[in-house]
GROMACS .gro file of C-alpha atoms in nm:
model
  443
    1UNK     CA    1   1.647  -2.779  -0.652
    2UNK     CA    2   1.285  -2.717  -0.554
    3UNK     CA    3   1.047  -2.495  -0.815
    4UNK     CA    4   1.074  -2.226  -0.639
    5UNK     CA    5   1.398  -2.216  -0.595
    6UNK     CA    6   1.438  -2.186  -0.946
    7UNK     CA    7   1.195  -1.943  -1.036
    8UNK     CA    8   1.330  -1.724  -0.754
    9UNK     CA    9   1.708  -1.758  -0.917
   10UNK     CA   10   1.579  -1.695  -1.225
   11UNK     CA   11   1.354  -1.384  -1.130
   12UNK     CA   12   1.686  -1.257  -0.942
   13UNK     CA   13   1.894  -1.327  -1.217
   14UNK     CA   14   1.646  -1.179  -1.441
   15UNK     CA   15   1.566  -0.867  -1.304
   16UNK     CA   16   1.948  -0.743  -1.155
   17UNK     CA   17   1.967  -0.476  -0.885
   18UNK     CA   18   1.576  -0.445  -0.810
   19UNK     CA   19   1.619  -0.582  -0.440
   20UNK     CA   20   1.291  -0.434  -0.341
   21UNK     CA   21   1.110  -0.668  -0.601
   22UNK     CA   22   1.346  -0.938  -0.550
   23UNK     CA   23   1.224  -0.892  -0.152
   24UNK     CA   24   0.914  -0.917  -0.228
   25UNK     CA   25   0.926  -1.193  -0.476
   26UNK     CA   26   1.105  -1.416  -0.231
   27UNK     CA   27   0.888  -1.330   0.081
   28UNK     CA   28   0.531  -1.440  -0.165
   29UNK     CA   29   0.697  -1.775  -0.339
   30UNK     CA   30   0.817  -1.927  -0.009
   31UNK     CA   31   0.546  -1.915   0.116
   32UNK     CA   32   0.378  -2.093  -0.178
   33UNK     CA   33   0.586  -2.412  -0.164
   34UNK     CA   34   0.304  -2.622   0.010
   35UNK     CA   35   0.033  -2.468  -0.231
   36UNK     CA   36   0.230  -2.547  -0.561
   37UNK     CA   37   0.345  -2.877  -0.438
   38UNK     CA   38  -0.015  -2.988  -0.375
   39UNK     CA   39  -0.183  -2.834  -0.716
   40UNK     CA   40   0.102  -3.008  -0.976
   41UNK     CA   41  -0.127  -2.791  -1.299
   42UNK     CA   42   0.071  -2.488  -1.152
   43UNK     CA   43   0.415  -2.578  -1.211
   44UNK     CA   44   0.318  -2.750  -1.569
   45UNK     CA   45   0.155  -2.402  -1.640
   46UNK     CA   46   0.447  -2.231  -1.565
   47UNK     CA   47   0.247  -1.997  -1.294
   48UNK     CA   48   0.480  -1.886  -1.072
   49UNK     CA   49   0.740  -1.777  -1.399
   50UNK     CA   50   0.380  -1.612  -1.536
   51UNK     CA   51   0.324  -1.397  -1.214
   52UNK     CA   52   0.680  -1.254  -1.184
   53UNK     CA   53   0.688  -1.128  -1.506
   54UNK     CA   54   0.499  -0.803  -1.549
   55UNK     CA   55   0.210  -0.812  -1.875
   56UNK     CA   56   0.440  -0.520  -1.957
   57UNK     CA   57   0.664  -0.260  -1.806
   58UNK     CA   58   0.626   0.088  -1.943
   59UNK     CA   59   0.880   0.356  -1.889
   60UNK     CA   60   0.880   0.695  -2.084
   61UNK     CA   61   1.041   1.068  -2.018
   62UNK     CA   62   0.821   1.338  -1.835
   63UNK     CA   63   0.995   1.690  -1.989
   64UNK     CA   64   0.820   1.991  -1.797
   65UNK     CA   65   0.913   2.375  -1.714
   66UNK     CA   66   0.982   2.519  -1.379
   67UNK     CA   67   0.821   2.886  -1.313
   68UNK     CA   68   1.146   2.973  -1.376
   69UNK     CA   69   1.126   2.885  -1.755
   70UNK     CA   70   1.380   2.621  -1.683
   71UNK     CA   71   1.283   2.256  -1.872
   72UNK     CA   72   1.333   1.980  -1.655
   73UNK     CA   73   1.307   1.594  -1.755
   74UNK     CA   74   1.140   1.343  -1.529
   75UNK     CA   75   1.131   0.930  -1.573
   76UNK     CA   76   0.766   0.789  -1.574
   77UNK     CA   77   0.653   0.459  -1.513
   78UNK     CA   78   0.368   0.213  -1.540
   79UNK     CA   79   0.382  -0.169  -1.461
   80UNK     CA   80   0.101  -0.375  -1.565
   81UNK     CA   81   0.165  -0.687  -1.359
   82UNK     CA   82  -0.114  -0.917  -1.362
   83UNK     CA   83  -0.506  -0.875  -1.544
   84UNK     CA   84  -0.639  -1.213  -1.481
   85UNK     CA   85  -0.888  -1.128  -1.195
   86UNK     CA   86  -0.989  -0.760  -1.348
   87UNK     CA   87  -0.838  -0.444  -1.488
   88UNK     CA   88  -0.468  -0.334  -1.350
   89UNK     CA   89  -0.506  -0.098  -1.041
   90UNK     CA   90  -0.288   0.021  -0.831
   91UNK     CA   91  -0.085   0.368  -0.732
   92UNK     CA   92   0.119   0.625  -0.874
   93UNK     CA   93   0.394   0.735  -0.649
   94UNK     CA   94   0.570   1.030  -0.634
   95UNK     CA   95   0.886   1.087  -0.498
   96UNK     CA   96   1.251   1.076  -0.601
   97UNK     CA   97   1.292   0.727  -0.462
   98UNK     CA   98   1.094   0.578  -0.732
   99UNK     CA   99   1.285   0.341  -0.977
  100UNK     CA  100   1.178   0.044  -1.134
  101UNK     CA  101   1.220  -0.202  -0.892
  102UNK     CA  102   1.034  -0.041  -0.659
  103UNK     CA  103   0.718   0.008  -0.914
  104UNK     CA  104   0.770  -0.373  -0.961
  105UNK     CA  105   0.768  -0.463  -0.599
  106UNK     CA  106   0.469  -0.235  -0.534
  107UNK     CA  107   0.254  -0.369  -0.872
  108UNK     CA  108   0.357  -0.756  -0.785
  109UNK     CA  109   0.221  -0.696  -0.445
  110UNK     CA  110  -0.061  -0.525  -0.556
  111UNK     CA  111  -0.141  -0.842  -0.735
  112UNK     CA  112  -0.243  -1.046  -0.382
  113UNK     CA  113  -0.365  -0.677  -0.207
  114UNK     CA  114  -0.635  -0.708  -0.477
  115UNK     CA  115  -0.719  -1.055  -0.503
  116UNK     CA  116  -0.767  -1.031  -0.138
  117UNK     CA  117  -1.020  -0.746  -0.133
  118UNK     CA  118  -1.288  -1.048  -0.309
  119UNK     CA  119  -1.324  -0.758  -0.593
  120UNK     CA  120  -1.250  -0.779  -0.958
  121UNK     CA  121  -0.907  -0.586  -0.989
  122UNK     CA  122  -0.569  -0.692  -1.088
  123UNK     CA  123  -0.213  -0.562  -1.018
  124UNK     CA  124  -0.016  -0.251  -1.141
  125UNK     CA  125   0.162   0.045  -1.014
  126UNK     CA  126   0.321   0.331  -1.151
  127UNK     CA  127   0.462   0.670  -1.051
  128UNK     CA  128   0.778   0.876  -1.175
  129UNK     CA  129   1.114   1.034  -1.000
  130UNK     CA  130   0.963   1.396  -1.018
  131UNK     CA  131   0.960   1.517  -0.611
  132UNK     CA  132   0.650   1.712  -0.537
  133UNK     CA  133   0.776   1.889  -0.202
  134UNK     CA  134   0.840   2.263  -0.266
  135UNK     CA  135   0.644   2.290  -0.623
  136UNK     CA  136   0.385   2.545  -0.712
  137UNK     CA  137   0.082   2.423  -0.796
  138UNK     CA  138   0.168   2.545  -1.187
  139UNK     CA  139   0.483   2.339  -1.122
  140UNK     CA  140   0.259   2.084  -1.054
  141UNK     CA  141   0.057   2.049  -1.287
  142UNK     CA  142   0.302   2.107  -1.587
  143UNK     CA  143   0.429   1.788  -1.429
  144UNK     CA  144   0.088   1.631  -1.402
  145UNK     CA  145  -0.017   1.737  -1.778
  146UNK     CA  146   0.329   1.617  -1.935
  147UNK     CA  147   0.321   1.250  -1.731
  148UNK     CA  148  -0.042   1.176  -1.871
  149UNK     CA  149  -0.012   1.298  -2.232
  150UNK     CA  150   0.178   0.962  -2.257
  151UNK     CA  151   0.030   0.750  -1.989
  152UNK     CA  152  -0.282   0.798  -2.149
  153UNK     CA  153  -0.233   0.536  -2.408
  154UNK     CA  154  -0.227   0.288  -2.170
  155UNK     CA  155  -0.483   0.281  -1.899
  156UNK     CA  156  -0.913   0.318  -1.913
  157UNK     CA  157  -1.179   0.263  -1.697
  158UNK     CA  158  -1.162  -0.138  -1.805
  159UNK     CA  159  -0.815  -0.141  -1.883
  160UNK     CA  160  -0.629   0.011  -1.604
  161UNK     CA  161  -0.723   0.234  -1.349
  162UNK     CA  162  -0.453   0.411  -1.129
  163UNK     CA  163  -0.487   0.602  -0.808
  164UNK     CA  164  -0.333   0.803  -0.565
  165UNK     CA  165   0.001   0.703  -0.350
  166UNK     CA  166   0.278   0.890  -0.151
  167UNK     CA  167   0.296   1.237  -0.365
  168UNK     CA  168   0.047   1.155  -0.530
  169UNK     CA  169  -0.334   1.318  -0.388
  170UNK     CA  170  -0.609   1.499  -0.466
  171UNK     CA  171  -0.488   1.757  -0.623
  172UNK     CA  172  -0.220   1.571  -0.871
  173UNK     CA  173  -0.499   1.328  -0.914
  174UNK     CA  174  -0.758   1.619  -1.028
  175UNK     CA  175  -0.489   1.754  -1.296
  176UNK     CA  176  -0.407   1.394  -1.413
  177UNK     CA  177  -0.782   1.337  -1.487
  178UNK     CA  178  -0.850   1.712  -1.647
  179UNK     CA  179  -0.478   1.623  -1.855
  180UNK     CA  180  -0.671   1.296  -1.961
  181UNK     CA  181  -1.029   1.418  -2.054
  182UNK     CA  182  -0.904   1.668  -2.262
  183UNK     CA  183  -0.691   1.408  -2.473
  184UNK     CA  184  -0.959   1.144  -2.511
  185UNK     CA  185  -1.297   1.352  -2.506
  186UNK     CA  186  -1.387   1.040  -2.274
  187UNK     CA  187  -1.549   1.081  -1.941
  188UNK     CA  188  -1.459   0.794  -1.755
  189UNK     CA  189  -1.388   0.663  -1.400
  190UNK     CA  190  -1.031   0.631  -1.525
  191UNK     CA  191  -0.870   0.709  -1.206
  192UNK     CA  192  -0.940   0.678  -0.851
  193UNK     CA  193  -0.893   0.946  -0.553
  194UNK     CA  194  -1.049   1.204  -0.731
  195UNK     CA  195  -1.240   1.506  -0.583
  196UNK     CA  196  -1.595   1.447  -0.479
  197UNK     CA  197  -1.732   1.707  -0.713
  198UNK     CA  198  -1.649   1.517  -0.992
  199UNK     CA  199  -1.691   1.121  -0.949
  200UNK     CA  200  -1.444   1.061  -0.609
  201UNK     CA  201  -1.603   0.874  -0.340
  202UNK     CA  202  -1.644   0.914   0.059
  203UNK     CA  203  -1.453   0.790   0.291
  204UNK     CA  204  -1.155   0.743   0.035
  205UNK     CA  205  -0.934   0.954   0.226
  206UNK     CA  206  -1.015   0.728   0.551
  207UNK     CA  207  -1.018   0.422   0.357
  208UNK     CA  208  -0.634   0.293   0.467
  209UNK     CA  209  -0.609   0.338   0.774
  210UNK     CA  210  -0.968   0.286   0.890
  211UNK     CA  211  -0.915  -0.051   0.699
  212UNK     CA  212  -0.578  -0.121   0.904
  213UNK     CA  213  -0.790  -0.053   1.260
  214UNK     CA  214  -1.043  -0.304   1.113
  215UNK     CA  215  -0.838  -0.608   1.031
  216UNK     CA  216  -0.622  -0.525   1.364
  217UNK     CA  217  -0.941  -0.522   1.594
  218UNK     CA  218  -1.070  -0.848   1.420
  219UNK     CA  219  -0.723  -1.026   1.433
  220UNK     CA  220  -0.736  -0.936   1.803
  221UNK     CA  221  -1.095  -1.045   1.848
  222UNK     CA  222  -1.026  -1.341   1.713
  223UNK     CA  223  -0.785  -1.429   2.009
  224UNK     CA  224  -0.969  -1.299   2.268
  225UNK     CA  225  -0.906  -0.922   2.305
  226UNK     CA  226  -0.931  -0.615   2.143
  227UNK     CA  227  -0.775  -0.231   2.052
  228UNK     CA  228  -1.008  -0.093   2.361
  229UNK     CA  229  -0.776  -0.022   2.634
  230UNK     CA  230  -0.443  -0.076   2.441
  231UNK     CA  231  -0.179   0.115   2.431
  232UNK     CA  232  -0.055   0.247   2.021
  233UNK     CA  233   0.277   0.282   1.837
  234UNK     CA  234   0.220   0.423   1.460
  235UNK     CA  235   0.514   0.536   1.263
  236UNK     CA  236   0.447   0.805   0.998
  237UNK     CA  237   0.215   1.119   1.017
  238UNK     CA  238   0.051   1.089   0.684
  239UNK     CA  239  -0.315   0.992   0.551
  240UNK     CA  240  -0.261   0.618   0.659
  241UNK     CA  241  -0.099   0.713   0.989
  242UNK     CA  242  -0.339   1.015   1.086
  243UNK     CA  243  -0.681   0.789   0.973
  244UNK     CA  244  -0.538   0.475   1.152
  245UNK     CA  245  -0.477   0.695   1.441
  246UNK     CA  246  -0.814   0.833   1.416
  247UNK     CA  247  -0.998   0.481   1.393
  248UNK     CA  248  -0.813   0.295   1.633
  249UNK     CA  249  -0.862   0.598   1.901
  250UNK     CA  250  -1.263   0.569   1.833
  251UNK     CA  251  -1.183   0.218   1.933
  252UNK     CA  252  -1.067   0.303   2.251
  253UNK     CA  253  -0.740   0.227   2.170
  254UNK     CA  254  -0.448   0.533   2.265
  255UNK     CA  255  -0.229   0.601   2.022
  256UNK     CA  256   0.137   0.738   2.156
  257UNK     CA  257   0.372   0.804   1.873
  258UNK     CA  258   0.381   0.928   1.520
  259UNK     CA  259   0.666   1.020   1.307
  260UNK     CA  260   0.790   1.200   0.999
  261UNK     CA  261   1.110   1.192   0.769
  262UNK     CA  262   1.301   1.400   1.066
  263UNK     CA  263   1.183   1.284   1.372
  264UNK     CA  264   0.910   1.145   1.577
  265UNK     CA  265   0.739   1.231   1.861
  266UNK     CA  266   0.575   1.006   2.166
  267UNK     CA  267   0.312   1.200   2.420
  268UNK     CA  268   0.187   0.965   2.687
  269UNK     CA  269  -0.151   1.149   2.705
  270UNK     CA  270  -0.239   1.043   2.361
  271UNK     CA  271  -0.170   1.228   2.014
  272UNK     CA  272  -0.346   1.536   1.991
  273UNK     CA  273  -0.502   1.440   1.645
  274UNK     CA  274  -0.619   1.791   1.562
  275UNK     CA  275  -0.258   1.949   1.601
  276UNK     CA  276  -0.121   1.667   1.397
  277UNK     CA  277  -0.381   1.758   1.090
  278UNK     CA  278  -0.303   2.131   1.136
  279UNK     CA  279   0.080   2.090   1.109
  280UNK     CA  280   0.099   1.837   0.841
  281UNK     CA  281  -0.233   1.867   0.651
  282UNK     CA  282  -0.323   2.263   0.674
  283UNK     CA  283   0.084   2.422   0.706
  284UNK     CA  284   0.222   2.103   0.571
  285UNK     CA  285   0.481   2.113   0.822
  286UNK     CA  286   0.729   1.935   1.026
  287UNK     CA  287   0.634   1.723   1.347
  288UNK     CA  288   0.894   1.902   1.556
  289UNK     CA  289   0.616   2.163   1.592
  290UNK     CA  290   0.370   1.919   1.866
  291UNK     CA  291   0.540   2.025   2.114
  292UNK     CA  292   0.387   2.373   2.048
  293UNK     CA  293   0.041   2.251   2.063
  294UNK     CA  294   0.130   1.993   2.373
  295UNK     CA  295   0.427   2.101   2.584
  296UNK     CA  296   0.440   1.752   2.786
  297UNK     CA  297   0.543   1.555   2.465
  298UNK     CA  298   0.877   1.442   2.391
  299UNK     CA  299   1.046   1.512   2.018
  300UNK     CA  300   1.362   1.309   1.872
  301UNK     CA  301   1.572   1.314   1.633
  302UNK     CA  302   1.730   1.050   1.720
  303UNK     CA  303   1.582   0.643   1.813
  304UNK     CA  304   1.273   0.508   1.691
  305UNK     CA  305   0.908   0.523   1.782
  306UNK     CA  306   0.981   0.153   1.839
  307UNK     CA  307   1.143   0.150   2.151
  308UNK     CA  308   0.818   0.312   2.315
  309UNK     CA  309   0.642   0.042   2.522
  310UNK     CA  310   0.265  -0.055   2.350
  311UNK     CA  311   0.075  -0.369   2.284
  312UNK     CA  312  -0.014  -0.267   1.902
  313UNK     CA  313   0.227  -0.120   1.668
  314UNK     CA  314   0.114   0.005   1.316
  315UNK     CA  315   0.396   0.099   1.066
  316UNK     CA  316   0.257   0.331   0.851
  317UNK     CA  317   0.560   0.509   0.673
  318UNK     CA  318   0.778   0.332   0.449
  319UNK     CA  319   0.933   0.035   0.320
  320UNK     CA  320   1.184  -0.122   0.597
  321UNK     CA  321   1.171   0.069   0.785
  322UNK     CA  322   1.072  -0.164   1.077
  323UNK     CA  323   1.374  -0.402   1.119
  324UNK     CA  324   1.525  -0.666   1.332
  325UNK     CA  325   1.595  -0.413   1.612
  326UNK     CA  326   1.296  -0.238   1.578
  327UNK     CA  327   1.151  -0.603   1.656
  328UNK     CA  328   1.350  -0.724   1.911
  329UNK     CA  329   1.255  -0.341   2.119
  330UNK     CA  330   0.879  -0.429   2.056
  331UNK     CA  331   0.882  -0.810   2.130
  332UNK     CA  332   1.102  -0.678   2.443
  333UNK     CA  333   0.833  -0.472   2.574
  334UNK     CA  334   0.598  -0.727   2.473
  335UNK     CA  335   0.398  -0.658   2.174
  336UNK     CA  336   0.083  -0.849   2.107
  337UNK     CA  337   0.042  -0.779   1.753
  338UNK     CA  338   0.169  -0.558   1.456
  339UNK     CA  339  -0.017  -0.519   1.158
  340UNK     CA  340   0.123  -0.324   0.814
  341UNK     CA  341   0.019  -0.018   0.694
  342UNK     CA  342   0.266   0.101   0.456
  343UNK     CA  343   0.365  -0.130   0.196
  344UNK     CA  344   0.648  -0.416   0.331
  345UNK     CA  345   0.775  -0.198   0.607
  346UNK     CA  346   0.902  -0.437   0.762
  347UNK     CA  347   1.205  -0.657   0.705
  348UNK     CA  348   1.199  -1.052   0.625
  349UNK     CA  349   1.413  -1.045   0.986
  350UNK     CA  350   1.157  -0.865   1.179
  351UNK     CA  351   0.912  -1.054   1.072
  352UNK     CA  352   0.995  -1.419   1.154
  353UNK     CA  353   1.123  -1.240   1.498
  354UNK     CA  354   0.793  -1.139   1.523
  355UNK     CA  355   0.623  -1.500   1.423
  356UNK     CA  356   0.895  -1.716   1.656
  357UNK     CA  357   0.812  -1.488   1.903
  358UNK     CA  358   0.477  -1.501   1.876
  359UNK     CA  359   0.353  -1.167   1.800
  360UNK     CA  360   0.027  -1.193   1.561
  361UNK     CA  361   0.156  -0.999   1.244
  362UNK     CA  362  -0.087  -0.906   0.963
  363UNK     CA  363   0.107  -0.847   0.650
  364UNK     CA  364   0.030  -0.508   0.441
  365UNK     CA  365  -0.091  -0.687   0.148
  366UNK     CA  366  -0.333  -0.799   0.369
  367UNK     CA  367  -0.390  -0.493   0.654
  368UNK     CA  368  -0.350  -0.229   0.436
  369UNK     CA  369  -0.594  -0.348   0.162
  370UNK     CA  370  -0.842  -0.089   0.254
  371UNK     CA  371  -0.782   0.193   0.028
  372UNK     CA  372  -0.749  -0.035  -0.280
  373UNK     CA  373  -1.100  -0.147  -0.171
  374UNK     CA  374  -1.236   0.168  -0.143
  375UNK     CA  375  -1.108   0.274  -0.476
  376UNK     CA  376  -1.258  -0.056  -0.632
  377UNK     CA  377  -1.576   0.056  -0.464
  378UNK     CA  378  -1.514   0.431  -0.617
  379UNK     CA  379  -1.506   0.241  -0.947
  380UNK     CA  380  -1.838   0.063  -0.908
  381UNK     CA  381  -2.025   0.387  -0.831
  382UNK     CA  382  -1.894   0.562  -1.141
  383UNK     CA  383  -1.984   0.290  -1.370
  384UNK     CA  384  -2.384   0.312  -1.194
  385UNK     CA  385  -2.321   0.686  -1.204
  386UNK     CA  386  -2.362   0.680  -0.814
  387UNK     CA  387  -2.246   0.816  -0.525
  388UNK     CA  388  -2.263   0.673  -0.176
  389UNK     CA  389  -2.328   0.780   0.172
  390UNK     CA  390  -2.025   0.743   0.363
  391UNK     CA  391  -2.201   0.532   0.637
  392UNK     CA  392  -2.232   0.270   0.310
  393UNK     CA  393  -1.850   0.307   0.221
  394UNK     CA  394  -1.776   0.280   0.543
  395UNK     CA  395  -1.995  -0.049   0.621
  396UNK     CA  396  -1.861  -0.237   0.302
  397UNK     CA  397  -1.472  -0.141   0.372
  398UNK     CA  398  -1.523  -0.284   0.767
  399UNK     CA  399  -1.706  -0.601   0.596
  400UNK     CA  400  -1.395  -0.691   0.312
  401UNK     CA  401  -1.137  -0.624   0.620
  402UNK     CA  402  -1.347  -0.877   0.820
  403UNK     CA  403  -1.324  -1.063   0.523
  404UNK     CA  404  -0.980  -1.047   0.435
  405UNK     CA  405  -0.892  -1.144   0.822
  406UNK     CA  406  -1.138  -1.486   0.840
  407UNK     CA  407  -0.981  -1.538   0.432
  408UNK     CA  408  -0.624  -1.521   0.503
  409UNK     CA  409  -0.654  -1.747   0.857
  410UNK     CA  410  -0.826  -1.989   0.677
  411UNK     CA  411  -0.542  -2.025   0.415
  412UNK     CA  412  -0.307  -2.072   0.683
  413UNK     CA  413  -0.472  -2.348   0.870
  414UNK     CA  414  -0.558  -2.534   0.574
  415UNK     CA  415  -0.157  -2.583   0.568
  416UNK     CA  416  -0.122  -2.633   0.892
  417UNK     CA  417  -0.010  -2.264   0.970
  418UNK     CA  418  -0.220  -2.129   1.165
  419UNK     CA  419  -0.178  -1.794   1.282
  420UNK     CA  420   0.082  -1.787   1.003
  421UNK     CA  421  -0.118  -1.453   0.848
  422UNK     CA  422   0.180  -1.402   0.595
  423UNK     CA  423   0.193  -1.726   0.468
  424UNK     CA  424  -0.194  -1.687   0.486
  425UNK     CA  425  -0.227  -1.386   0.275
  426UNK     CA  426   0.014  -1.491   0.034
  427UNK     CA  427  -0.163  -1.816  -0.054
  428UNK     CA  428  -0.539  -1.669  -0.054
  429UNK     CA  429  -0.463  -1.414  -0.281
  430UNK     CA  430  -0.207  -1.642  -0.544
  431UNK     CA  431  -0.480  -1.921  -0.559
  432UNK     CA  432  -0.747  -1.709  -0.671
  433UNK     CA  433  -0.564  -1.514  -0.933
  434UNK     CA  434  -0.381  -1.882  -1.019
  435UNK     CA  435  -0.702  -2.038  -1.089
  436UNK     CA  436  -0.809  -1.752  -1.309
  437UNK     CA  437  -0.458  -1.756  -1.506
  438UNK     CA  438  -0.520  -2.115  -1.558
  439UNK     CA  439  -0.844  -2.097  -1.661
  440UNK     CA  440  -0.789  -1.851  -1.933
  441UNK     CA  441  -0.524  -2.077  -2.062
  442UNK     CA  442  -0.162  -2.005  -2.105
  443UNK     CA  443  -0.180  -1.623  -2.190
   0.00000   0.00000   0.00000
């Protein structure tokens, strides 16, 4: 049996009913058999055991009171995966979804999203059960208070920074850091997303799917082309759907579907960007109302955004939720490239169908690196006490995309893979976070 065969079994056996970790696990040491089989120090240092097993797992109750003076009780967690390359940073995520498996699978990929960005982070994630949707903002930050009078203990500016995720924005993230600055007394860039008034950065709010439209338009000027003149699926209608939909329509580029937890809709003339932002941003409501604003798009409940023919599709909603049929409509219609913006959306069958049928596929850990980078960035500026324009944010997120691109092809055709951007990404960011592990000795 191979090494990583055994350290998968073992992290399986290990860590029982967590299939979104053990997904992600599997899809990252597979493609690492060539790298560990030609650096022999990794196996004898017990690397691949190191990296999936968290520094620690932290999970702790969240009590809180409804404005109906009802108590409640919420689970919190906080994985710190991996601290070799810098401090643990990553997400919290709201939503009643959240269990530990899926903190795990978001921190251990947040281990290679950072290494990749070339900036001095490492991996962690955290969030809690507690469901945001239909809360009063006192509601909310009860909640908010409760979850950081104990997740305090654990994280600091150099010690681990979280951020925003799904549930999880401006707002939570402005309570969170109030909740932790009156505990500590300590002023600190301690969390990232946070308002501009008080140490947030530009262009955050952009920073995902801006990031996505930039590694997609390099990826595709690398062979030849690019987004002007294509034709765009993106699934999802929230900040990384609406900002990659914004970038990528600068670009040229027309974007023809986006979608929410109860439908999705497709308009051939392009999506009216300013209606989307008004229904989901301003009323925070459901998609079904587009057709109001444009009367010759089409609304379902039922199929998938898909089955719509485009040369560039953009998953920006969830995990899975692109899978082998999903694929085999897009490849059918013929595809040229899909690149991740939500975190693993799509399935390890969709993806080889994609790579067999050759369909260039950037992997999120890769494509939707952006807003990790732009929080790194938001850290640098608090610790100079600066802020920058957003033309500068802006300039250094389209350079580490570029980056991250030329990094991760490079990795591939070093082992003869090229265009192979999963097996790519996965081997650029191990080795450098590898290398560090090893050179701080076995920790």
């Amino acid at each position: 049996m191979s090494y990583v065969k055994e350290v998968l079994d073992s992290v399986i056996a290990r860590n029982p009913g967590e299939k979104e970790f053990h997904q992600a696990a599997t899809e990252v040491l597979e493609s690492l058999e060539l790298v560990v089989e030609k650096n022999p120090q990794y196996r004898k240092n017990a690397i691949l055991e190191r990296i999936t097993e968290p520094d620690r797992q932290i999970m702790f109750r969240v009590p809180w009171i409804d404005d109906n003076g009802v108590a409640h009780v919420n689970r919190g967690f906080r994985v710190q995966f991996n601290n070799a390359i810098g401090p643990y940073k990553g997400g919290l995520r709201l939503h009643p979804s959240v269990n530990l498996g899926i903190i795990k699978f978001l921190g251990f990929e947040q281990i290679f999203k950072n290494s990749l960005t070339g900036l001095p982070i490492g991996g962690g994630k955290g969030g809690s059960d507690f469901d945001p949707k239909g809360k009063s903002d006192r509601e909310i930050f009860e909640f908010c208070r409760s979850f950081v009078t104990e997740l305090y203990k654990y994280i600091g500016a150099d010690v681990d920074v979280p951020a925003g995720d799904i549930g999880t924005g401006a707002r939570e993230i402005g309570y969170m850091f109030g909740t932790y600055k009156k505990i500590t007394g300590v002023y600190e860039g301690v969390l990232t997303g946070k308002g501009l008034t008080y140490g947030g950065s530009l262009a955050r709010t952009e920073a995902t799917g801006y990031g996505l439209v930039y590694l997609t338009e390099e990826m595709l000027k690398a062979h030849g082309t690019s987004l002007k003149g294509k034709t765009v699926a993106v699934s999802g209608s929230g900040n990384v759907a609406i900002y990659a939909t914004q970038k990528a329509t600068e670009l040229g580029a027309k974007v023809v579907t986006m979608s929410d937890s109860t439908g999705w809709v497709y308009d051939p003339d392009g999506i009216d960007l300013a209606a989307v932002k008004e229904i989901k941003e301003v009323r925070r409501g459901r998609l079904s109302e587009y057709k109001n604003a444009r009367p010759k798009a089409q609304y379902s409940t039922s199929g998938r955004v898909w089955q719509v023919a485009v040369d560039v599709a953009l998953p920006c909603a969830t995990q899975n939720e692109l899978d082998l049929e999903g694929a085999k409509m897009l490849v059918k219609n013929k595809v040229k490239a899909v690149a991740e913006g939500a975190n693993m959306p799509s399935t390890p069958e969709a993806v080889h169908y994609f790579q067999s049928n050759k369909v260039l596929f950037a992997p999120g850990k890769a494509a939707n690196a952006g807003g990790v980078a732009t929080s790194a960035l938001e850290m640098s500026q608090n610790s100079q006490r600066l802020s920058w324009t957003f033309a500068e944010v802006d300039e250094k997120l389209k350079g580490i995309m570029k980056n991250i691109y030329h990094n991760i092809a490079a990795a591939a055709n070093e082992f003869g893979m090229t265009d192979n951007f999963v097996v790519g990404a996965n081997i650029a960011g191990f080795k450098k976070v590898a290398d560090a592990m090893l050179a701080q000795g076995i920790q």
